[in-house]
Amino acid sequence: MEFFLLTFFLIQFIRKRLETATKLPEWEKLLIGARYVSIGLVAAFYIFDESKLVTWLWYPFVGYIMWIIFTKDVFKPVRSLAQGAFPFIAIALFTDFAELIVPHKLYSQYSDYLVTAKVFAFIWLFAVWYNSQKQQRILDKEREEQRIKDEVNQAKKEALEYLVTERTIELTRQKEELQKTLDELKSTQVQLIQSEKMASLGELTAGIAHEIQNPLNFVNNFSEVSVELCQELEEEIQKTSLPEADKEYIAGIISDLSQNQQKITHHGKRADSIVKGMLQHSRTSSGHKEPTDINALADEYMRLAYHGLRAKDKEFNAALVTDFDPTIGKVDVLPQDLGRVFLNLFTNAFYAVAEKKRLNRDNPVITDYKPEVKVITKMFANKLYIRVIDNGTGMPESVKAKIFQPFFTTKPTGQGTGLGLSMSYDIITKSHDGLLDVTSIPGESTEFKITIPISTKEI
Amino acid sequence: MKILVVDDEMDVQALFEQKFRREIRNGEFQFSFAFSGEEAINYLEGHASEIVMILSDINMPGMSGIELLKKIRKDNPLAPPVVMMITAYGDTDNYSQAMEFGADDFLTKPVNFTELKQKLQERYEG
């Protein structure tokens, strides 16, 4: 009977403590089975008239349960409790053995003590159980408190994290805004420097051009008037009574003089048109978009850049290849600014091929290297594409990444300001809402591509 | 018709005399030359009534053509001479200033002598 109570409550206790019904379903089945076994054993005990044999059956059963509890790790939490059952089991075992071995008389004499010990062991067991139960409850309560605390902390943490994230986003946004403003300021500064330079250069050019124009006017005017004088002289000669031979001779000289004067006039006019061109180029950017012949502009600046380099290096030569789309017609652009872009791109292209030629001469890698600079224009889907391609030195990715940065240059000190491409970039992207891309194969070629959108009303 | 040419470039005299050789010989035009604004004022003081037309450069050291124009218009309100301004700077500023102060015409350098001759003859005949 005592064993039934022991096992029944122990099993119940284990099921409750370990929550086997939900957490350990396979053990739950076995525990339920064990419960039926204990019910079966208690029933058998009474059915077989409190048979001693049945009592002995309890030992392997309880032993088995204990063995399971002390060998399987899942039962660790209930081991201390199970230990509480040891005194009882020991006394029960001792009693039953004594009853079996010790003469009946002697056993009866001490049986009261044994029963008392059994009772005490049983009480002890329940005291242990009760205590454990109480401790467990306290533990549960503490755990619950801890859980609530944790939950509160977790909520606080989350709120803080949210705040931090929000702040971070805000700061990142501000940083990006500042970065953008800084970049804009930088490029504006660069543009200011450049426009200041261009302005002073423009003033200088204009001044020089004007100074040259005045004397040039005299050259032209006097040569013109001299032609007229020669005509008059010829007429006057005819009136004189000089011999015909002399007259012819004089007429010949006069004719030569007149031709010389005409030559002076002709070349003077040529110089005049150059001066006029200088005045036009130095004119400050009007800021107004004008219908411009892109092909002519590209061609003009290509030649200008080519001759600019030729002036410095007489040996230099390159093939100038043009592939113009004749359907472009006139496009609204800032001709002055776009001209600067062309000048920069072509100057760089010629520089790249000249550099490659120089390197190739010092250390021949390519036999028969032919420098070539190519410009291609194309109008397509309301977009104007201009490509400037050279088969020069090309550039590595590290250089390519920086070429549009102000003051970045690969040229030797004093030969490049590092402002050309950054200025060009600004002109294309800001003034024309276009794109300026670059692709390059180191050692082989470089290609700059300008894309300018054209407002449809123009077409 | 007496014409006063005002320009700081001395060679202007030779140029005009040669360009208008026929007209000068015919007696159509009579040229006088002054090489600064101040000189022109001095000359006008003595020959105010003779001079019919003044051709003046604008950019000159000392008194500029515009100042000269202002003075002429101030000093001779009656029987005002015809004043043509000539300048190398054909910008709108110079033009509007010249017109504002009462210039009759405005020419840019290099002077187109065919055009100038035509204009002078119109004035001469008219």
Coordinates of C-alpha atoms in Angstrom, one line a residue:
Chain A
M1 CA 0.0 0.0 0.0
E2 CA 2.8 2.4 1.0
F3 CA 4.6 1.6 -2.3
F4 CA 1.5 2.4 -4.3
L5 CA 1.2 5.8 -2.6
L6 CA 4.9 6.3 -3.2
T7 CA 5.0 5.4 -6.9
F8 CA 1.6 7.0 -7.6
F9 CA 2.6 10.3 -6.1
L10 CA 6.2 10.1 -7.5
I11 CA 4.8 9.6 -11.0
Q12 CA 2.3 12.4 -10.7
F13 CA 5.0 14.6 -9.3
I14 CA 7.4 13.8 -12.2
R15 CA 4.6 14.4 -14.7
K16 CA 3.8 17.7 -13.2
R17 CA 7.3 18.9 -12.6
L18 CA 8.7 18.0 -16.0
E19 CA 5.4 18.8 -17.8
T20 CA 5.8 15.6 -19.7
A21 CA 2.3 15.9 -21.2
T22 CA 3.5 18.7 -23.4
K23 CA 7.3 18.5 -23.3
L24 CA 8.1 14.8 -23.2
P25 CA 5.3 12.9 -24.8
E26 CA 7.2 9.6 -25.1
W27 CA 8.0 9.6 -21.3
E28 CA 4.4 10.6 -20.6
K29 CA 3.2 7.4 -22.1
L30 CA 5.7 5.3 -20.1
L31 CA 4.8 7.2 -16.9
I32 CA 1.1 6.6 -17.5
G33 CA 1.9 2.9 -18.1
A34 CA 3.9 2.9 -14.8
R35 CA 0.9 4.3 -13.0
Y36 CA -1.3 1.5 -14.3
V37 CA 1.4 -0.9 -13.2
S38 CA 1.3 0.5 -9.7
I39 CA -2.5 0.5 -9.7
G40 CA -2.4 -3.1 -10.9
L41 CA 0.1 -4.1 -8.2
V42 CA -1.9 -2.5 -5.4
A43 CA -5.0 -4.3 -6.8
A44 CA -3.1 -7.6 -7.0
F45 CA -1.9 -7.1 -3.4
Y46 CA -5.5 -7.0 -2.2
I47 CA -6.9 -9.5 -4.6
F48 CA -4.2 -12.1 -3.5
D49 CA -5.0 -11.5 0.1
E50 CA -2.1 -9.2 0.9
S51 CA 0.3 -11.7 -0.6
K52 CA 4.0 -11.3 0.3
L53 CA 4.9 -12.3 -3.3
V54 CA 3.1 -9.2 -4.6
T55 CA 5.0 -7.1 -2.0
W56 CA 8.2 -8.4 -3.4
L57 CA 7.2 -7.4 -6.9
W58 CA 7.2 -3.8 -5.8
Y59 CA 11.0 -3.8 -5.4
P60 CA 12.0 -4.5 -9.0
F61 CA 9.3 -2.0 -10.1
V62 CA 10.4 0.8 -7.8
G63 CA 14.1 -0.1 -8.4
Y64 CA 13.4 0.1 -12.1
I65 CA 11.8 3.5 -11.7
M66 CA 14.7 4.7 -9.6
W67 CA 17.2 3.4 -12.0
I68 CA 15.5 5.3 -14.8
I69 CA 15.4 8.5 -12.8
F70 CA 19.1 8.2 -11.9
T71 CA 20.3 7.2 -15.3
K72 CA 18.3 9.4 -17.7
D73 CA 19.3 13.0 -17.8
V74 CA 15.9 14.3 -18.4
F75 CA 15.0 13.4 -14.8
K76 CA 17.7 15.3 -13.2
P77 CA 15.3 17.9 -11.7
V78 CA 13.5 15.3 -9.8
R79 CA 16.5 13.3 -8.5
S80 CA 16.8 15.1 -5.2
L81 CA 13.1 14.4 -4.6
A82 CA 13.5 10.7 -5.5
Q83 CA 16.4 10.6 -3.0
G84 CA 13.8 11.4 -0.4
A85 CA 12.2 8.0 -1.0
F86 CA 15.4 6.1 -0.2
P87 CA 15.0 5.9 3.5
F88 CA 11.5 4.5 3.1
I89 CA 12.6 2.0 0.5
A90 CA 15.5 0.9 2.6
I91 CA 13.4 0.4 5.7
A92 CA 10.7 -1.3 3.7
L93 CA 13.3 -3.6 2.2
F94 CA 14.9 -4.2 5.6
T95 CA 11.5 -5.0 7.1
D96 CA 10.5 -7.4 4.4
F97 CA 13.9 -9.1 4.5
A98 CA 13.7 -9.3 8.3
E99 CA 10.3 -10.8 8.1
L100 CA 11.5 -13.4 5.7
I101 CA 14.8 -14.4 7.4
V102 CA 14.5 -13.5 11.1
P103 CA 12.5 -16.0 13.2
H104 CA 8.9 -14.9 13.5
K105 CA 9.1 -14.4 17.2
L106 CA 12.0 -12.1 17.1
Y107 CA 10.5 -10.2 14.2
S108 CA 7.2 -9.6 16.1
Q109 CA 9.2 -8.3 18.9
Y110 CA 10.8 -5.6 16.9
S111 CA 8.1 -5.1 14.2
D112 CA 6.6 -2.2 16.1
Y113 CA 9.9 -0.3 15.8
L114 CA 10.1 -1.1 12.2
V115 CA 6.6 0.0 11.5
T116 CA 7.3 3.2 13.4
A117 CA 10.5 3.7 11.4
K118 CA 8.5 3.1 8.2
V119 CA 6.0 5.7 9.2
F120 CA 8.7 8.1 10.0
A121 CA 10.4 7.4 6.7
F122 CA 7.2 7.9 5.0
I123 CA 6.6 11.2 6.8
W124 CA 10.1 12.1 6.0
L125 CA 9.4 11.4 2.4
F126 CA 6.4 13.6 2.3
A127 CA 8.2 16.3 4.2
V128 CA 10.8 16.3 1.5
W129 CA 8.2 16.4 -1.1
Y130 CA 6.3 19.2 0.5
N131 CA 9.5 21.1 1.0
S132 CA 10.5 20.6 -2.6
Q133 CA 7.1 21.6 -3.8
K134 CA 7.4 24.8 -1.7
Q135 CA 10.8 25.6 -3.0
Q136 CA 9.7 24.9 -6.5
R137 CA 6.8 27.3 -6.0
I138 CA 9.2 30.0 -4.7
L139 CA 11.5 29.3 -7.6
D140 CA 8.6 29.5 -10.0
K141 CA 7.5 32.8 -8.5
E142 CA 11.0 34.2 -8.8
R143 CA 11.3 32.9 -12.3
E144 CA 8.0 34.6 -13.2
E145 CA 9.2 37.8 -11.6
Q146 CA 12.5 37.5 -13.6
R147 CA 10.5 36.9 -16.7
I148 CA 8.4 40.0 -16.2
K149 CA 11.5 42.0 -15.5
D150 CA 13.2 40.6 -18.6
E151 CA 10.2 41.4 -20.6
V152 CA 10.2 45.0 -19.4
N153 CA 13.9 45.2 -20.0
Q154 CA 13.4 43.7 -23.5
A155 CA 10.8 46.3 -24.3
K156 CA 13.0 49.1 -23.0
K157 CA 15.9 47.7 -25.0
E158 CA 13.8 47.5 -28.2
A159 CA 12.5 51.1 -27.6
L160 CA 16.1 52.2 -27.2
E161 CA 17.2 50.3 -30.2
Y162 CA 14.4 51.8 -32.3
L163 CA 15.5 55.3 -31.1
V164 CA 19.1 54.5 -32.0
T165 CA 18.1 53.3 -35.4
E166 CA 16.0 56.3 -36.0
R167 CA 18.8 58.6 -34.9
T168 CA 21.3 56.7 -37.0
I169 CA 19.0 57.1 -40.1
E170 CA 18.6 60.8 -39.3
L171 CA 22.3 61.2 -38.9
T172 CA 23.1 59.3 -42.0
R173 CA 20.6 61.4 -43.9
Q174 CA 22.2 64.6 -42.5
K175 CA 25.6 63.3 -43.3
E176 CA 24.6 62.5 -46.9
E177 CA 23.0 65.9 -47.2
L178 CA 26.1 67.6 -45.9
Q179 CA 28.3 65.5 -48.2
K180 CA 26.1 66.5 -51.1
T181 CA 26.4 70.1 -50.2
L182 CA 30.1 69.8 -49.7
D183 CA 30.5 68.1 -53.1
E184 CA 28.4 70.9 -54.7
L185 CA 30.4 73.5 -53.0
K186 CA 33.6 71.9 -54.1
S187 CA 32.5 71.7 -57.7
T188 CA 31.2 75.3 -57.5
Q189 CA 34.6 76.3 -56.2
V190 CA 36.3 74.6 -59.0
Q191 CA 34.0 76.1 -61.5
L192 CA 34.6 79.5 -59.9
I193 CA 38.4 79.0 -60.1
Q194 CA 38.0 77.9 -63.7
S195 CA 35.7 80.7 -64.7
E196 CA 37.9 83.2 -63.0
K197 CA 40.8 81.8 -65.0
M198 CA 38.9 81.8 -68.1
A199 CA 37.6 85.3 -67.5
S200 CA 41.1 86.8 -66.9
L201 CA 42.4 84.8 -69.9
G202 CA 39.4 86.1 -71.9
E203 CA 40.2 89.7 -70.8
L204 CA 43.8 89.3 -71.8
T205 CA 43.0 87.8 -75.1
A206 CA 40.4 90.5 -75.8
G207 CA 43.0 93.2 -74.8
I208 CA 45.6 91.7 -77.1
A209 CA 43.2 91.2 -79.9
H210 CA 42.1 94.9 -79.7
E211 CA 45.7 96.1 -79.5
I212 CA 46.5 94.1 -82.6
Q213 CA 43.4 95.1 -84.4
N214 CA 44.2 98.8 -84.5
P215 CA 47.6 98.6 -86.3
L216 CA 46.1 95.8 -88.4
N217 CA 43.4 98.2 -89.6
F218 CA 46.0 100.6 -90.7
V219 CA 47.9 97.9 -92.6
N220 CA 44.7 97.0 -94.4
N221 CA 43.5 100.5 -95.0
F222 CA 46.8 101.7 -96.3
S223 CA 47.3 98.7 -98.6
E224 CA 43.8 99.2 -99.9
V225 CA 44.3 102.9 -100.6
S226 CA 47.7 102.0 -102.2
V227 CA 45.9 99.8 -104.7
E228 CA 43.6 102.7 -105.6
L229 CA 46.7 105.0 -105.8
C230 CA 48.3 102.5 -108.2
Q231 CA 45.2 102.7 -110.4
E232 CA 45.3 106.5 -110.4
L233 CA 49.0 106.4 -111.1
E234 CA 48.5 104.2 -114.1
E235 CA 45.8 106.5 -115.4
E236 CA 48.1 109.5 -115.0
I237 CA 51.0 107.8 -116.8
Q238 CA 48.8 107.4 -119.8
K239 CA 48.3 111.2 -120.0
T240 CA 52.1 111.8 -120.2
S241 CA 54.1 111.9 -123.4
L242 CA 56.6 109.3 -122.4
P243 CA 57.8 106.8 -125.0
E244 CA 55.5 103.7 -125.2
A245 CA 58.3 101.4 -124.1
D246 CA 58.8 103.4 -120.9
K247 CA 55.1 103.6 -120.3
E248 CA 54.8 99.8 -120.5
Y249 CA 57.8 99.4 -118.2
I250 CA 56.3 101.7 -115.7
A251 CA 52.9 100.1 -116.1
G252 CA 54.6 96.7 -115.3
I253 CA 56.1 98.1 -112.1
I254 CA 52.8 99.6 -111.1
S255 CA 51.0 96.3 -111.7
D256 CA 53.5 94.5 -109.5
L257 CA 53.1 97.1 -106.8
S258 CA 49.4 96.8 -107.0
Q259 CA 49.6 93.0 -106.8
N260 CA 51.9 93.3 -103.7
Q261 CA 49.4 95.7 -102.1
Q262 CA 46.6 93.2 -102.8
K263 CA 48.7 90.5 -101.2
I264 CA 49.2 92.7 -98.2
T265 CA 45.4 93.3 -98.0
H266 CA 44.7 89.6 -98.5
H267 CA 47.0 88.5 -95.7
G268 CA 46.0 91.4 -93.5
K269 CA 42.4 90.3 -93.9
R270 CA 43.5 86.8 -92.9
A271 CA 45.1 88.1 -89.7
D272 CA 42.0 90.2 -89.1
S273 CA 39.8 87.2 -89.2
I274 CA 42.1 85.4 -86.7
V275 CA 41.9 88.4 -84.4
K276 CA 38.1 88.5 -84.8
G277 CA 38.1 84.7 -83.9
M278 CA 40.1 85.4 -80.8
L279 CA 37.7 88.1 -79.8
Q280 CA 34.8 85.7 -80.2
H281 CA 36.5 82.9 -78.3
S282 CA 37.4 85.2 -75.4
R283 CA 33.9 86.5 -75.2
T284 CA 32.5 85.5 -71.8
S285 CA 30.0 82.7 -71.9
S286 CA 26.7 84.2 -72.7
G287 CA 24.8 81.6 -70.7
H288 CA 22.2 81.3 -73.5
K289 CA 21.8 78.2 -75.4
E290 CA 22.1 78.8 -79.1
P291 CA 21.3 76.6 -82.1
T292 CA 24.8 75.2 -82.8
D293 CA 26.2 73.0 -85.6
I294 CA 27.6 70.2 -83.3
N295 CA 29.6 68.6 -86.1
A296 CA 31.3 71.8 -87.1
L297 CA 32.0 72.7 -83.5
A298 CA 33.5 69.2 -82.8
D299 CA 35.6 69.4 -86.0
E300 CA 36.8 72.9 -85.2
Y301 CA 38.0 72.0 -81.8
M302 CA 39.5 68.8 -82.9
R303 CA 41.7 70.7 -85.3
L304 CA 42.4 73.4 -82.7
A305 CA 43.6 70.8 -80.2
Y306 CA 45.6 68.9 -82.8
H307 CA 47.4 72.1 -84.0
G308 CA 47.9 73.1 -80.4
L309 CA 49.9 70.0 -79.7
R310 CA 51.6 70.2 -83.1
A311 CA 52.8 73.7 -82.2
K312 CA 54.6 72.2 -79.2
D313 CA 55.8 69.0 -80.8
K314 CA 56.6 69.3 -84.4
E315 CA 57.1 65.5 -84.8
F316 CA 53.7 64.7 -83.5
N317 CA 51.1 63.4 -85.9
A318 CA 47.8 61.5 -85.6
A319 CA 45.0 60.4 -87.8
L320 CA 42.0 62.6 -87.2
V321 CA 38.9 60.4 -88.0
T322 CA 35.4 61.9 -88.0
D323 CA 32.2 60.1 -88.3
F324 CA 29.5 62.7 -88.2
D325 CA 25.8 62.1 -88.3
P326 CA 24.6 64.6 -91.0
T327 CA 21.0 64.5 -89.7
I328 CA 21.9 66.3 -86.4
G329 CA 21.5 69.8 -87.8
K330 CA 21.6 72.5 -85.2
V331 CA 21.2 71.7 -81.5
D332 CA 20.5 74.1 -78.7
V333 CA 23.7 74.1 -76.6
L334 CA 26.1 76.6 -74.9
P335 CA 28.6 76.7 -77.8
Q336 CA 31.4 78.3 -75.8
D337 CA 31.1 75.8 -73.0
L338 CA 30.7 72.7 -75.2
G339 CA 33.7 74.0 -77.1
R340 CA 35.7 73.9 -73.9
V341 CA 34.5 70.3 -73.3
F342 CA 35.6 69.4 -76.8
L343 CA 38.9 71.1 -76.4
N344 CA 39.6 69.2 -73.2
L345 CA 38.6 65.8 -74.5
F346 CA 40.5 66.2 -77.7
T347 CA 43.6 67.6 -76.0
N348 CA 43.6 64.7 -73.6
A349 CA 43.1 62.2 -76.5
F350 CA 46.0 63.7 -78.5
Y351 CA 48.1 63.7 -75.3
A352 CA 47.3 60.0 -74.8
V353 CA 48.3 59.0 -78.3
A354 CA 51.4 61.2 -78.2
E355 CA 52.4 59.7 -74.9
K356 CA 51.9 56.2 -76.2
K357 CA 53.9 56.9 -79.3
R358 CA 56.7 58.3 -77.1
L359 CA 56.7 55.2 -74.8
N360 CA 56.5 53.0 -77.8
R361 CA 59.6 54.7 -79.3
D362 CA 61.6 54.3 -76.1
N363 CA 60.5 50.7 -75.7
P364 CA 58.9 49.3 -78.8
V365 CA 56.0 47.0 -78.0
I366 CA 53.8 47.6 -80.9
T367 CA 55.4 47.7 -84.3
D368 CA 53.8 50.1 -86.6
Y369 CA 51.8 52.1 -84.1
K370 CA 49.4 54.6 -85.8
P371 CA 48.0 57.2 -83.4
E372 CA 44.4 57.8 -84.1
V373 CA 41.7 60.1 -82.5
K374 CA 38.2 59.6 -83.6
V375 CA 35.0 61.6 -83.0
I376 CA 31.6 60.1 -83.7
T377 CA 28.3 62.0 -83.4
K378 CA 24.9 60.4 -83.5
M379 CA 21.4 61.6 -83.0
F380 CA 19.1 58.9 -81.7
A381 CA 15.8 58.9 -79.9
N382 CA 16.0 62.6 -78.9
K383 CA 19.5 62.2 -77.6
L384 CA 22.7 63.5 -79.0
Y385 CA 25.6 61.2 -78.6
I386 CA 29.2 62.4 -79.0
R387 CA 32.0 59.9 -78.6
V388 CA 35.7 60.8 -78.5
I389 CA 37.9 57.7 -78.9
D390 CA 41.7 57.5 -78.9
N391 CA 44.0 54.5 -79.2
G392 CA 46.4 56.0 -76.8
T393 CA 47.8 54.9 -73.4
G394 CA 44.4 54.2 -71.8
M395 CA 44.2 54.2 -68.0
P396 CA 43.8 51.8 -65.1
E397 CA 40.7 51.7 -63.0
S398 CA 42.4 53.7 -60.2
V399 CA 43.0 56.6 -62.5
K400 CA 39.6 56.3 -64.2
A401 CA 37.9 56.7 -60.8
K402 CA 39.5 60.1 -60.2
I403 CA 39.6 61.8 -63.6
F404 CA 36.5 63.9 -62.9
Q405 CA 37.8 65.1 -59.6
P406 CA 39.1 68.6 -59.6
F407 CA 42.8 69.0 -59.6
F408 CA 43.4 65.4 -60.5
T409 CA 46.0 65.1 -63.2
T410 CA 48.4 62.4 -64.5
K411 CA 50.4 65.0 -66.5
P412 CA 53.7 66.2 -65.2
T413 CA 53.7 69.2 -62.9
G414 CA 52.9 72.4 -64.8
Q415 CA 51.4 70.6 -67.8
G416 CA 47.9 70.1 -66.5
T417 CA 45.7 71.9 -64.0
G418 CA 43.5 68.9 -63.4
L419 CA 40.5 71.0 -63.9
G420 CA 39.7 70.2 -67.5
L421 CA 37.7 67.1 -67.1
S422 CA 36.0 68.2 -63.9
M423 CA 34.9 71.4 -65.7
S424 CA 33.8 69.4 -68.7
Y425 CA 31.9 67.1 -66.4
D426 CA 30.1 70.1 -64.8
I427 CA 29.3 71.6 -68.2
I428 CA 27.8 68.4 -69.5
T429 CA 25.9 67.3 -66.4
K430 CA 24.8 70.6 -65.0
S431 CA 24.5 73.0 -67.9
H432 CA 23.2 70.4 -70.4
D433 CA 21.6 67.9 -68.1
G434 CA 23.6 65.3 -69.9
L435 CA 26.0 62.5 -69.1
L436 CA 29.8 62.2 -69.4
D437 CA 31.0 58.6 -69.3
V438 CA 34.4 57.1 -69.8
T439 CA 35.6 53.6 -70.6
S440 CA 39.2 52.6 -71.0
I441 CA 41.3 49.6 -71.7
P442 CA 44.8 50.3 -70.2
G443 CA 47.4 50.4 -72.8
E444 CA 44.9 50.3 -75.6
S445 CA 42.2 52.9 -75.8
T446 CA 40.0 55.4 -74.0
E447 CA 36.5 56.5 -75.0
F448 CA 34.6 59.4 -73.6
K449 CA 30.9 59.5 -74.3
I450 CA 28.7 62.6 -74.0
T451 CA 25.0 62.1 -73.9
I452 CA 22.9 65.2 -74.2
P453 CA 19.1 65.0 -74.1
I454 CA 17.4 67.3 -76.6
S455 CA 14.1 68.9 -75.9
T456 CA 11.5 67.7 -78.4
K457 CA 10.3 71.1 -79.4
E458 CA 13.6 71.6 -81.2
I459 CA 12.8 68.8 -83.7
Chain B
M1 CA 32.3 121.0 -96.5
K2 CA 34.8 121.2 -93.7
I3 CA 35.3 118.1 -91.7
L4 CA 37.3 117.7 -88.5
V5 CA 38.7 114.3 -87.8
V6 CA 39.7 113.6 -84.1
D7 CA 41.9 110.5 -83.5
D8 CA 44.9 109.9 -81.4
E9 CA 46.5 107.9 -84.2
M10 CA 48.5 110.3 -86.4
D11 CA 48.4 108.0 -89.4
V12 CA 44.7 108.7 -89.7
Q13 CA 45.5 111.9 -91.4
A14 CA 47.5 110.2 -94.2
L15 CA 44.8 107.6 -94.5
F16 CA 42.0 110.1 -94.9
E17 CA 44.0 112.3 -97.2
Q18 CA 44.7 109.4 -99.5
K19 CA 41.2 107.9 -99.3
F20 CA 39.5 111.1 -100.1
R21 CA 42.2 112.4 -102.5
R22 CA 39.7 113.0 -105.3
E23 CA 37.1 114.7 -103.1
I24 CA 39.7 116.9 -101.5
R25 CA 41.1 117.9 -105.0
N26 CA 37.5 118.5 -106.2
G27 CA 37.0 120.8 -103.2
E28 CA 34.0 118.7 -102.0
F29 CA 35.6 118.0 -98.7
Q30 CA 38.1 119.9 -96.6
F31 CA 39.7 117.9 -93.8
S32 CA 41.3 119.2 -90.6
F33 CA 42.8 116.9 -88.0
A34 CA 43.1 117.0 -84.3
F35 CA 45.0 114.2 -82.3
S36 CA 43.2 114.6 -79.0
G37 CA 40.0 115.8 -77.6
E38 CA 41.7 118.9 -76.1
E39 CA 43.2 119.8 -79.4
A40 CA 39.8 119.5 -81.1
I41 CA 38.3 121.9 -78.5
N42 CA 41.1 124.4 -79.2
Y43 CA 40.6 124.1 -82.9
L44 CA 36.9 124.5 -82.6
E45 CA 37.3 127.7 -80.6
G46 CA 39.0 129.4 -83.6
H47 CA 36.9 127.7 -86.4
A48 CA 33.6 127.0 -84.8
S49 CA 31.5 128.4 -87.6
E50 CA 33.5 126.7 -90.4
I51 CA 33.3 123.1 -89.2
V52 CA 30.2 121.3 -90.5
M53 CA 31.1 117.9 -89.4
I54 CA 33.2 116.2 -86.8
L55 CA 34.4 112.6 -87.0
S56 CA 35.7 111.5 -83.6
D57 CA 37.3 108.4 -82.1
I58 CA 35.9 107.4 -78.7
N59 CA 38.9 105.7 -77.0
M60 CA 41.6 108.4 -76.7
P61 CA 44.0 109.2 -74.0
G62 CA 42.9 112.3 -72.1
M63 CA 39.6 113.6 -73.1
S64 CA 37.5 110.8 -74.6
G65 CA 35.3 111.1 -77.7
I66 CA 32.2 111.0 -75.5
E67 CA 33.5 113.9 -73.3
L68 CA 34.3 115.8 -76.5
L69 CA 30.8 115.2 -77.8
K70 CA 29.3 116.4 -74.5
K71 CA 31.3 119.6 -74.6
I72 CA 30.5 120.3 -78.3
R73 CA 26.8 119.9 -77.6
K74 CA 27.0 122.1 -74.6
D75 CA 29.1 124.9 -76.2
N76 CA 27.4 125.0 -79.6
P77 CA 23.6 124.8 -79.0
L78 CA 23.0 126.9 -82.0
A79 CA 24.1 125.6 -85.4
P80 CA 25.3 122.4 -84.0
P81 CA 27.8 120.5 -86.2
V82 CA 27.2 116.9 -87.3
V83 CA 29.1 114.5 -85.0
M84 CA 29.9 110.9 -86.0
M85 CA 31.6 108.7 -83.5
I86 CA 34.1 106.0 -84.6
T87 CA 35.2 103.3 -82.2
A88 CA 37.0 99.9 -82.2
Y89 CA 34.7 98.7 -79.5
G90 CA 31.4 98.2 -81.2
D91 CA 29.6 97.3 -78.0
T92 CA 26.1 98.5 -77.1
D93 CA 27.4 100.5 -74.1
N94 CA 29.5 102.8 -76.3
Y95 CA 26.7 103.1 -78.9
S96 CA 24.0 104.0 -76.4
Q97 CA 26.2 106.5 -74.7
A98 CA 27.2 108.1 -77.9
M99 CA 23.5 108.3 -79.0
E100 CA 22.4 109.6 -75.6
F101 CA 24.8 112.5 -75.8
G102 CA 23.6 113.5 -79.2
A103 CA 25.9 111.8 -81.8
D104 CA 24.4 111.8 -85.3
D105 CA 26.0 108.5 -86.3
F106 CA 28.1 105.7 -85.0
L107 CA 30.7 103.8 -87.0
T108 CA 32.9 100.9 -85.9
K109 CA 36.6 100.3 -86.8
P110 CA 37.9 99.1 -89.2
V111 CA 36.2 102.0 -91.0
N112 CA 34.4 101.0 -94.1
F113 CA 35.5 103.9 -96.3
T114 CA 33.0 103.2 -99.1
E115 CA 30.2 103.5 -96.5
L116 CA 31.7 106.6 -94.9
K117 CA 32.2 108.3 -98.2
Q118 CA 28.5 107.7 -99.1
K119 CA 27.4 109.1 -95.8
L120 CA 29.5 112.2 -96.1
Q121 CA 28.3 112.8 -99.6
E122 CA 24.7 112.5 -98.5
R123 CA 25.3 115.1 -95.9
Y124 CA 27.2 117.2 -98.4
E125 CA 24.4 117.1 -100.9
G126 CA 21.6 117.2 -98.5

